[in-house]
Amino acid sequence: MPKLETFSYLIISLHEFCQKEQKPGKQKSKYPYPDMFRIACNELALKMPYGTYPRTQTGLLKLFEQPVENWWPDGLKIPEDFDRSSGLLYDGKPSEETFDYLYTLFEGEFDVDKIPNSVNIQIIVENKQFRDLFLRLNEEYISGDSDRAQEEYIKLRSFLIDRPYTTATELRKEFTGTRCISNKEVGDLYEDCDRGRTYWNCDRCGPLFEKHGRLQGIKPEACRDHRQELDYVREIPWEQDLRYLKPGIHSRVCLPGIPEMNLWRSLQKLQEKYPKQLVSTHLWPGLDSYDMQLRFSDNSVWAVDVKDYRNPHRLGKKLTTIQGITEDLRYTEAFYVFPSRRLKWRENYIQIVRDRATNLSQETHLLSIPSFQERIEEKIQSLTKEKRK
Ligand SMILES: [Zn+2]
């Protein structure tokens, strides 16, 4: 096995290993170990200094919670983009860094064909389900009724963000009139809840799981405090045909969508208040060419994309200039905006993103979401003053 692959094998297999306890409230045995996990651990045991490889499973999982720079053996590589100050696990689950890195692997930096067929990573399979729906809508957008495709895309994606729990009745109600996607297909992005059980949701990070008598979110590192008395932690009472979002959809569609929808709602409020200055707002224009478009009364058009990433190095590398090729998508200013908690955790976050973003035009603005909101208000103010003159 080439050296870098031990790391990738470990990242992939840790997801497989941990997903066994993904179901809310259910704890299943972690045996037998997935094959890749065994292979990666054997390699680690060989390369770590004699006597330092943990003897028990508990010891091993504890080691994986430590920053990798503290224990990863010299003889094996860590990818340059992986943040060495992060552990592989956090509170018994893949850390945010591990999570994000898994997707980087599947986005083309790793030869997926090398993964044995026996590997079953639920979240990747589930994402493919969403991707297939997107591709069908995209086909309709390109060669059929593009307005309808756009409308149904907004409906689907905002539903998955706003409704981490749903019922068969609600799905039928929402998706009966849709032409490109059926309510059954949207329902397949959810799992059935167990009859009569109580479920919990966090308004900040979605469905919660019970672990050792407390509630845990899908990314415990990003959202930690889930005491039941907190106002953003809500009980979801049992009802007939209750379902919760599958973890792959939860982590890749719902979770990153929460700051997007919050920003979107604040923009809508501004537009209602100042319709003469902020003429129109559009969500996911061009079937998600970017996140939001703002049209102002002086004919300026702003294109905005929200990015919620832990690691600014990897984010910077991914960023490219926002595409505004068609008339509808053309813009005069472009913005990448980041939730402010990302900037609080990491000094120079924006500077690191900028330095790494070699495929990004210098004119693109990089801002925290609150700074971006201030920028819009300033713009509205200046348009109001111009009008008065
Ligand atoms: Zn939470």
CSV table of C-alpha atoms and ligand atoms in Angstrom, one decimal:
chain,number,residue,atom,x,y,z
A,1,MET,CA,0.0,0.0,0.0
A,2,PRO,CA,1.5,3.4,-1.0
A,3,LYS,CA,2.2,5.5,2.1
A,4,LEU,CA,-0.3,8.3,1.7
A,5,GLU,CA,-3.1,5.8,1.4
A,6,THR,CA,-2.8,4.6,5.0
A,7,PHE,CA,-4.2,8.0,6.0
A,8,SER,CA,-7.0,7.9,3.4
A,9,TYR,CA,-7.9,4.3,4.3
A,10,LEU,CA,-8.1,5.3,7.9
A,11,ILE,CA,-10.3,8.4,7.1
A,12,ILE,CA,-12.7,6.3,5.0
A,13,SER,CA,-12.9,3.3,7.4
A,14,LEU,CA,-13.4,5.5,10.4
A,15,HIS,CA,-16.6,6.7,8.8
A,16,GLU,CA,-17.7,3.1,8.2
A,17,PHE,CA,-16.7,2.3,11.7
A,18,CYS,CA,-18.6,5.1,13.4
A,19,GLN,CA,-21.7,5.0,11.2
A,20,LYS,CA,-22.7,1.9,13.0
A,21,GLU,CA,-24.0,4.1,15.8
A,22,GLN,CA,-25.5,6.8,13.6
A,23,LYS,CA,-29.1,5.8,14.2
A,24,PRO,CA,-30.6,8.0,16.9
A,25,GLY,CA,-30.5,6.2,20.2
A,26,LYS,CA,-29.1,2.9,18.9
A,27,GLN,CA,-25.8,1.6,19.9
A,28,LYS,CA,-24.6,-1.4,17.9
A,29,SER,CA,-21.5,-3.4,18.3
A,30,LYS,CA,-18.5,-2.1,16.4
A,31,TYR,CA,-17.3,-5.6,15.5
A,32,PRO,CA,-16.3,-6.9,13.1
A,33,TYR,CA,-13.9,-4.2,12.1
A,34,PRO,CA,-14.2,-3.0,8.5
A,35,ASP,CA,-11.4,-4.4,6.4
A,36,MET,CA,-9.8,-1.1,5.5
A,37,PHE,CA,-9.8,-0.1,9.2
A,38,ARG,CA,-7.9,-3.3,10.0
A,39,ILE,CA,-5.4,-2.7,7.2
A,40,ALA,CA,-4.8,0.9,8.2
A,41,CYS,CA,-4.4,0.1,11.9
A,42,ASN,CA,-2.0,-2.7,11.1
A,43,GLU,CA,0.1,-0.3,9.1
A,44,LEU,CA,0.0,2.2,12.0
A,45,ALA,CA,1.0,-0.4,14.5
A,46,LEU,CA,4.0,-1.2,12.4
A,47,LYS,CA,5.2,2.4,11.9
A,48,MET,CA,4.5,3.7,15.4
A,49,PRO,CA,7.5,3.6,17.8
A,50,TYR,CA,7.6,0.3,19.7
A,51,GLY,CA,5.2,0.1,22.6
A,52,THR,CA,3.2,3.2,21.7
A,53,TYR,CA,0.4,1.6,19.7
A,54,PRO,CA,-2.6,1.2,22.0
A,55,ARG,CA,-3.5,-2.3,23.2
A,56,THR,CA,-7.2,-1.8,23.5
A,57,GLN,CA,-10.0,-0.5,21.3
A,58,THR,CA,-10.8,2.2,23.9
A,59,GLY,CA,-7.1,3.2,23.9
A,60,LEU,CA,-7.0,3.4,20.1
A,61,LEU,CA,-10.2,5.5,19.9
A,62,LYS,CA,-8.8,7.8,22.6
A,63,LEU,CA,-5.6,8.2,20.6
A,64,PHE,CA,-7.6,9.1,17.5
A,65,GLU,CA,-9.1,12.0,19.5
A,66,GLN,CA,-5.6,13.6,20.0
A,67,PRO,CA,-4.2,16.1,17.4
A,68,VAL,CA,-2.6,13.9,14.7
A,69,GLU,CA,0.6,15.9,14.9
A,70,ASN,CA,1.1,14.5,18.4
A,71,TRP,CA,1.2,10.8,17.5
A,72,TRP,CA,1.1,10.2,13.7
A,73,PRO,CA,4.3,8.2,12.9
A,74,ASP,CA,7.1,9.8,10.9
A,75,GLY,CA,7.2,7.0,8.4
A,76,LEU,CA,3.6,7.7,7.1
A,77,LYS,CA,2.5,10.8,5.4
A,78,ILE,CA,-0.3,13.2,6.3
A,79,PRO,CA,-1.8,15.0,3.4
A,80,GLU,CA,-0.6,18.6,3.2
A,81,ASP,CA,-4.2,19.9,3.4
A,82,PHE,CA,-5.2,18.0,6.5
A,83,ASP,CA,-5.1,20.2,9.6
A,84,ARG,CA,-2.6,18.4,11.9
A,85,SER,CA,-3.8,20.2,15.0
A,86,SER,CA,-7.1,18.3,14.6
A,87,GLY,CA,-7.9,14.8,15.9
A,88,LEU,CA,-9.4,12.1,13.6
A,89,LEU,CA,-12.3,11.7,16.0
A,90,TYR,CA,-14.1,14.2,18.3
A,91,ASP,CA,-16.3,12.9,21.1
A,92,GLY,CA,-16.4,9.5,19.5
A,93,LYS,CA,-17.4,10.6,16.0
A,94,PRO,CA,-15.4,11.7,12.9
A,95,SER,CA,-14.0,15.2,13.6
A,96,GLU,CA,-15.1,18.0,11.3
A,97,GLU,CA,-11.7,17.8,9.7
A,98,THR,CA,-12.1,14.1,9.1
A,99,PHE,CA,-15.6,14.6,7.8
A,100,ASP,CA,-14.6,17.3,5.3
A,101,TYR,CA,-11.5,15.4,4.2
A,102,LEU,CA,-13.6,12.4,3.3
A,103,TYR,CA,-15.5,14.5,0.8
A,104,THR,CA,-12.3,15.9,-0.6
A,105,LEU,CA,-11.3,12.3,-1.2
A,106,PHE,CA,-14.5,11.5,-3.0
A,107,GLU,CA,-14.4,14.8,-5.0
A,108,GLY,CA,-11.5,13.4,-7.1
A,109,GLU,CA,-8.2,13.6,-5.1
A,110,PHE,CA,-8.4,9.9,-4.5
A,111,ASP,CA,-9.0,7.1,-6.9
A,112,VAL,CA,-12.4,5.8,-5.7
A,113,ASP,CA,-11.9,2.6,-7.7
A,114,LYS,CA,-9.3,1.6,-5.3
A,115,ILE,CA,-11.8,1.3,-2.5
A,116,PRO,CA,-12.9,-2.3,-2.1
A,117,ASN,CA,-16.5,-3.1,-3.0
A,118,SER,CA,-17.1,-4.3,0.6
A,119,VAL,CA,-16.7,-0.7,1.8
A,120,ASN,CA,-20.1,0.8,2.3
A,121,ILE,CA,-20.1,4.4,3.3
A,122,GLN,CA,-23.7,5.3,3.9
A,123,ILE,CA,-23.2,9.1,3.7
A,124,ILE,CA,-21.6,8.8,0.2
A,125,VAL,CA,-24.4,6.6,-1.1
A,126,GLU,CA,-27.0,8.9,0.4
A,127,ASN,CA,-25.4,11.9,-1.3
A,128,LYS,CA,-25.6,10.2,-4.6
A,129,GLN,CA,-29.4,9.9,-4.1
A,130,PHE,CA,-29.6,13.7,-3.8
A,131,ARG,CA,-27.1,14.2,-6.6
A,132,ASP,CA,-29.2,12.1,-9.0
A,133,LEU,CA,-32.3,14.3,-8.3
A,134,PHE,CA,-30.1,17.3,-8.9
A,135,LEU,CA,-28.9,15.9,-12.3
A,136,ARG,CA,-32.4,15.2,-13.4
A,137,LEU,CA,-33.5,18.8,-12.5
A,138,ASN,CA,-30.4,20.1,-14.3
A,139,GLU,CA,-31.4,18.2,-17.4
A,140,GLU,CA,-34.8,19.8,-17.3
A,141,TYR,CA,-33.2,23.1,-16.7
A,142,ILE,CA,-31.0,22.9,-19.7
A,143,SER,CA,-33.3,21.3,-22.2
A,144,GLY,CA,-36.9,21.6,-20.9
A,145,ASP,CA,-38.8,24.0,-18.6
A,146,SER,CA,-36.1,25.8,-16.8
A,147,ASP,CA,-38.4,27.9,-14.6
A,148,ARG,CA,-40.1,24.8,-13.4
A,149,ALA,CA,-36.8,23.0,-12.7
A,150,GLN,CA,-35.5,26.1,-10.8
A,151,GLU,CA,-38.7,26.3,-8.8
A,152,GLU,CA,-38.6,22.6,-7.9
A,153,TYR,CA,-35.0,22.7,-7.0
A,154,ILE,CA,-35.6,25.6,-4.5
A,155,LYS,CA,-38.6,23.6,-3.1
A,156,LEU,CA,-36.5,20.5,-2.6
A,157,ARG,CA,-33.4,22.0,-1.2
A,158,SER,CA,-35.1,24.5,1.2
A,159,PHE,CA,-37.4,21.6,2.4
A,160,LEU,CA,-34.4,19.5,3.3
A,161,ILE,CA,-32.8,22.4,5.2
A,162,ASP,CA,-36.0,23.5,7.0
A,163,ARG,CA,-37.5,20.0,7.7
A,164,PRO,CA,-35.0,17.7,9.2
A,165,TYR,CA,-38.0,15.8,10.5
A,166,THR,CA,-41.1,15.2,8.4
A,167,THR,CA,-44.0,12.9,7.9
A,168,ALA,CA,-45.4,11.0,4.9
A,169,THR,CA,-48.5,13.3,5.0
A,170,GLU,CA,-46.3,16.4,4.8
A,171,LEU,CA,-44.2,15.0,2.0
A,172,ARG,CA,-47.4,14.2,0.0
A,173,LYS,CA,-48.7,17.7,0.6
A,174,GLU,CA,-45.5,19.4,-0.4
A,175,PHE,CA,-44.4,17.3,-3.4
A,176,THR,CA,-47.6,16.2,-5.1
A,177,GLY,CA,-47.6,18.9,-7.7
A,178,THR,CA,-43.9,18.6,-8.6
A,179,ARG,CA,-43.2,17.2,-12.0
A,180,CYS,CA,-39.5,16.4,-12.0
A,181,ILE,CA,-39.3,14.8,-8.5
A,182,SER,CA,-41.8,12.7,-6.6
A,183,ASN,CA,-42.7,12.7,-3.0
A,184,LYS,CA,-41.5,9.1,-2.8
A,185,GLU,CA,-38.0,10.2,-3.9
A,186,VAL,CA,-37.9,13.0,-1.4
A,187,GLY,CA,-39.1,10.5,1.2
A,188,ASP,CA,-36.2,8.2,0.4
A,189,LEU,CA,-33.8,10.9,1.6
A,190,TYR,CA,-35.3,10.3,5.1
A,191,GLU,CA,-35.3,7.3,7.5
A,192,ASP,CA,-38.3,6.0,9.5
A,193,CYS,CA,-38.4,7.0,13.1
A,194,ASP,CA,-39.1,4.3,15.7
A,195,ARG,CA,-42.7,4.2,16.9
A,196,GLY,CA,-43.4,6.0,20.1
A,197,ARG,CA,-39.9,7.3,20.7
A,198,THR,CA,-39.1,11.0,21.5
A,199,TYR,CA,-36.7,12.7,19.1
A,200,TRP,CA,-34.8,15.9,19.4
A,201,ASN,CA,-33.7,18.6,17.0
A,202,CYS,CA,-31.2,21.4,17.3
A,203,ASP,CA,-32.1,24.6,15.3
A,204,ARG,CA,-28.4,25.1,14.7
A,205,CYS,CA,-27.3,21.6,13.6
A,206,GLY,CA,-30.4,19.4,13.0
A,207,PRO,CA,-31.4,16.0,14.4
A,208,LEU,CA,-29.7,15.0,17.6
A,209,PHE,CA,-28.6,11.5,18.8
A,210,GLU,CA,-28.6,10.2,22.3
A,211,LYS,CA,-25.2,9.1,23.5
A,212,HIS,CA,-24.4,8.1,27.0
A,213,GLY,CA,-27.5,9.8,28.3
A,214,ARG,CA,-26.9,13.1,26.6
A,215,LEU,CA,-27.8,14.6,23.2
A,216,GLN,CA,-25.1,14.8,20.5
A,217,GLY,CA,-25.3,16.5,17.1
A,218,ILE,CA,-23.9,15.2,13.8
A,219,LYS,CA,-20.7,17.4,14.2
A,220,PRO,CA,-20.2,17.7,17.9
A,221,GLU,CA,-17.2,19.9,17.4
A,222,ALA,CA,-19.2,22.5,15.5
A,223,CYS,CA,-22.2,22.6,17.9
A,224,ARG,CA,-21.6,21.2,21.3
A,225,ASP,CA,-24.1,22.2,23.9
A,226,HIS,CA,-27.4,20.3,23.6
A,227,ARG,CA,-28.9,20.5,27.1
A,228,GLN,CA,-32.6,20.0,26.8
A,229,GLU,CA,-33.5,23.3,28.4
A,230,LEU,CA,-31.8,25.4,25.7
A,231,ASP,CA,-34.2,27.3,23.5
A,232,TYR,CA,-32.6,26.0,20.3
A,233,VAL,CA,-33.0,22.4,21.4
A,234,ARG,CA,-36.5,21.2,20.7
A,235,GLU,CA,-38.4,18.0,21.4
A,236,ILE,CA,-40.0,16.4,18.3
A,237,PRO,CA,-43.1,14.6,19.5
A,238,TRP,CA,-43.9,11.2,17.9
A,239,GLU,CA,-46.5,11.3,15.2
A,240,GLN,CA,-47.6,8.8,12.6
A,241,ASP,CA,-44.9,8.1,9.8
A,242,LEU,CA,-42.4,10.4,11.4
A,243,ARG,CA,-39.0,10.5,9.6
A,244,TYR,CA,-35.6,12.1,10.1
A,245,LEU,CA,-33.0,13.1,7.5
A,246,LYS,CA,-30.5,10.5,6.5
A,247,PRO,CA,-27.0,11.4,7.8
A,248,GLY,CA,-25.5,12.0,4.4
A,249,ILE,CA,-28.3,14.5,3.5
A,250,HIS,CA,-28.1,16.0,7.0
A,251,SER,CA,-24.4,16.6,6.8
A,252,ARG,CA,-24.1,17.8,3.2
A,253,VAL,CA,-27.4,19.5,2.4
A,254,CYS,CA,-29.1,20.5,5.6
A,255,LEU,CA,-26.2,21.5,7.8
A,256,PRO,CA,-24.4,23.8,5.4
A,257,GLY,CA,-27.8,25.1,4.3
A,258,ILE,CA,-28.7,26.5,7.8
A,259,PRO,CA,-26.4,29.6,7.6
A,260,GLU,CA,-27.5,30.1,3.9
A,261,MET,CA,-31.2,30.1,4.8
A,262,ASN,CA,-30.6,32.4,7.8
A,263,LEU,CA,-28.8,34.9,5.5
A,264,TRP,CA,-31.5,34.4,2.9
A,265,ARG,CA,-34.3,35.2,5.3
A,266,SER,CA,-32.5,38.4,6.5
A,267,LEU,CA,-32.1,39.5,2.9
A,268,GLN,CA,-35.8,38.9,2.3
A,269,LYS,CA,-36.7,41.1,5.3
A,270,LEU,CA,-34.4,43.9,3.9
A,271,GLN,CA,-36.0,43.6,0.5
A,272,GLU,CA,-39.5,43.9,2.0
A,273,LYS,CA,-38.4,47.0,4.0
A,274,TYR,CA,-36.5,48.7,1.1
A,275,PRO,CA,-38.0,47.4,-2.2
A,276,LYS,CA,-37.1,50.6,-4.0
A,277,GLN,CA,-33.4,50.2,-3.3
A,278,LEU,CA,-33.0,46.4,-3.1
A,279,VAL,CA,-35.2,45.6,-6.1
A,280,SER,CA,-35.1,41.8,-6.1
A,281,THR,CA,-33.4,38.8,-4.4
A,282,HIS,CA,-33.0,35.3,-5.9
A,283,LEU,CA,-32.1,32.1,-4.2
A,284,TRP,CA,-29.7,29.6,-5.9
A,285,PRO,CA,-30.1,31.2,-9.3
A,286,GLY,CA,-29.2,29.2,-12.4
A,287,LEU,CA,-29.9,26.0,-10.5
A,288,ASP,CA,-27.3,26.8,-7.8
A,289,SER,CA,-24.7,28.5,-10.0
A,290,TYR,CA,-24.2,30.5,-6.8
A,291,ASP,CA,-26.3,30.9,-3.6
A,292,MET,CA,-28.0,34.3,-3.8
A,293,GLN,CA,-28.3,37.2,-6.2
A,294,LEU,CA,-29.2,40.8,-5.1
A,295,ARG,CA,-30.4,43.4,-7.6
A,296,PHE,CA,-30.2,47.0,-6.7
A,297,SER,CA,-32.0,50.1,-8.1
A,298,ASP,CA,-28.7,51.5,-9.6
A,299,ASN,CA,-28.6,48.3,-11.8
A,300,SER,CA,-25.7,46.8,-9.7
A,301,VAL,CA,-26.0,43.1,-9.2
A,302,TRP,CA,-24.3,41.2,-6.3
A,303,ALA,CA,-23.6,37.5,-6.5
A,304,VAL,CA,-23.1,35.8,-3.1
A,305,ASP,CA,-21.9,32.3,-2.1
A,306,VAL,CA,-21.9,31.1,1.6
A,307,LYS,CA,-19.0,28.8,2.6
A,308,ASP,CA,-19.1,27.0,5.9
A,309,TYR,CA,-15.7,25.3,6.1
A,310,ARG,CA,-13.5,24.5,9.1
A,311,ASN,CA,-10.2,24.5,7.2
A,312,PRO,CA,-9.4,27.8,5.4
A,313,HIS,CA,-6.4,26.2,3.5
A,314,ARG,CA,-8.6,23.6,1.9
A,315,LEU,CA,-11.4,26.1,1.3
A,316,GLY,CA,-9.0,28.5,-0.4
A,317,LYS,CA,-7.8,25.8,-2.7
A,318,LYS,CA,-11.3,25.0,-3.8
A,319,LEU,CA,-12.6,28.5,-4.5
A,320,THR,CA,-12.9,29.8,-8.0
A,321,THR,CA,-14.3,33.0,-9.4
A,322,ILE,CA,-18.1,32.9,-9.3
A,323,GLN,CA,-19.5,32.1,-12.8
A,324,GLY,CA,-21.9,34.6,-14.2
A,325,ILE,CA,-21.9,33.7,-17.8
A,326,THR,CA,-25.6,34.0,-18.8
A,327,GLU,CA,-27.6,37.3,-18.7
A,328,ASP,CA,-29.6,36.2,-15.7
A,329,LEU,CA,-26.4,35.3,-13.7
A,330,ARG,CA,-24.3,38.3,-14.7
A,331,TYR,CA,-23.2,40.4,-11.7
A,332,THR,CA,-21.2,43.5,-10.9
A,333,GLU,CA,-19.7,42.4,-7.6
A,334,ALA,CA,-19.0,38.9,-6.2
A,335,PHE,CA,-18.8,37.9,-2.5
A,336,TYR,CA,-17.8,34.7,-0.7
A,337,VAL,CA,-19.1,35.0,2.9
A,338,PHE,CA,-18.3,32.9,5.9
A,339,PRO,CA,-20.2,32.3,9.2
A,340,SER,CA,-18.5,34.4,11.9
A,341,ARG,CA,-17.8,31.4,14.2
A,342,ARG,CA,-15.3,30.2,11.6
A,343,LEU,CA,-13.4,33.4,11.9
A,344,LYS,CA,-13.5,33.3,15.7
A,345,TRP,CA,-11.9,29.9,15.8
A,346,ARG,CA,-9.1,30.7,13.5
A,347,GLU,CA,-7.0,33.8,13.4
A,348,ASN,CA,-6.4,35.2,9.9
A,349,TYR,CA,-9.0,32.9,8.4
A,350,ILE,CA,-9.8,35.2,5.6
A,351,GLN,CA,-6.2,35.9,4.8
A,352,ILE,CA,-5.4,32.2,4.6
A,353,VAL,CA,-8.4,31.7,2.3
A,354,ARG,CA,-7.2,34.6,0.1
A,355,ASP,CA,-3.6,33.3,0.0
A,356,ARG,CA,-4.6,29.8,-1.0
A,357,ALA,CA,-7.2,30.9,-3.6
A,358,THR,CA,-5.0,31.1,-6.7
A,359,ASN,CA,-8.0,30.5,-9.0
A,360,LEU,CA,-10.0,33.4,-7.6
A,361,SER,CA,-10.2,36.9,-9.1
A,362,GLN,CA,-8.7,39.6,-6.8
A,363,GLU,CA,-12.0,41.6,-7.1
A,364,THR,CA,-14.0,38.9,-5.3
A,365,HIS,CA,-14.8,40.1,-1.8
A,366,LEU,CA,-14.2,37.7,1.2
A,367,LEU,CA,-16.2,38.7,4.2
A,368,SER,CA,-17.9,37.3,7.4
A,369,ILE,CA,-21.7,37.1,7.1
A,370,PRO,CA,-22.3,40.0,9.6
A,371,SER,CA,-19.8,42.2,7.6
A,372,PHE,CA,-21.6,41.3,4.4
A,373,GLN,CA,-24.9,42.3,6.0
A,374,GLU,CA,-23.5,45.6,7.0
A,375,ARG,CA,-22.2,46.1,3.5
A,376,ILE,CA,-25.8,45.7,2.1
A,377,GLU,CA,-27.2,48.1,4.6
A,378,GLU,CA,-24.6,50.7,3.6
A,379,LYS,CA,-25.4,50.1,0.0
A,380,ILE,CA,-29.1,50.6,0.7
A,381,GLN,CA,-28.3,53.8,2.7
A,382,SER,CA,-26.3,55.2,-0.2
A,383,LEU,CA,-29.1,54.5,-2.7
A,384,THR,CA,-31.6,56.2,-0.3
A,385,LYS,CA,-29.4,59.3,-0.1
A,386,GLU,CA,-29.0,59.4,-3.9
A,387,LYS,CA,-32.7,59.3,-4.3
A,388,ARG,CA,-33.2,62.3,-2.0
A,389,LYS,CA,-30.8,64.5,-3.9
B,1,ZN,ZN,-26.6,21.7,17.7
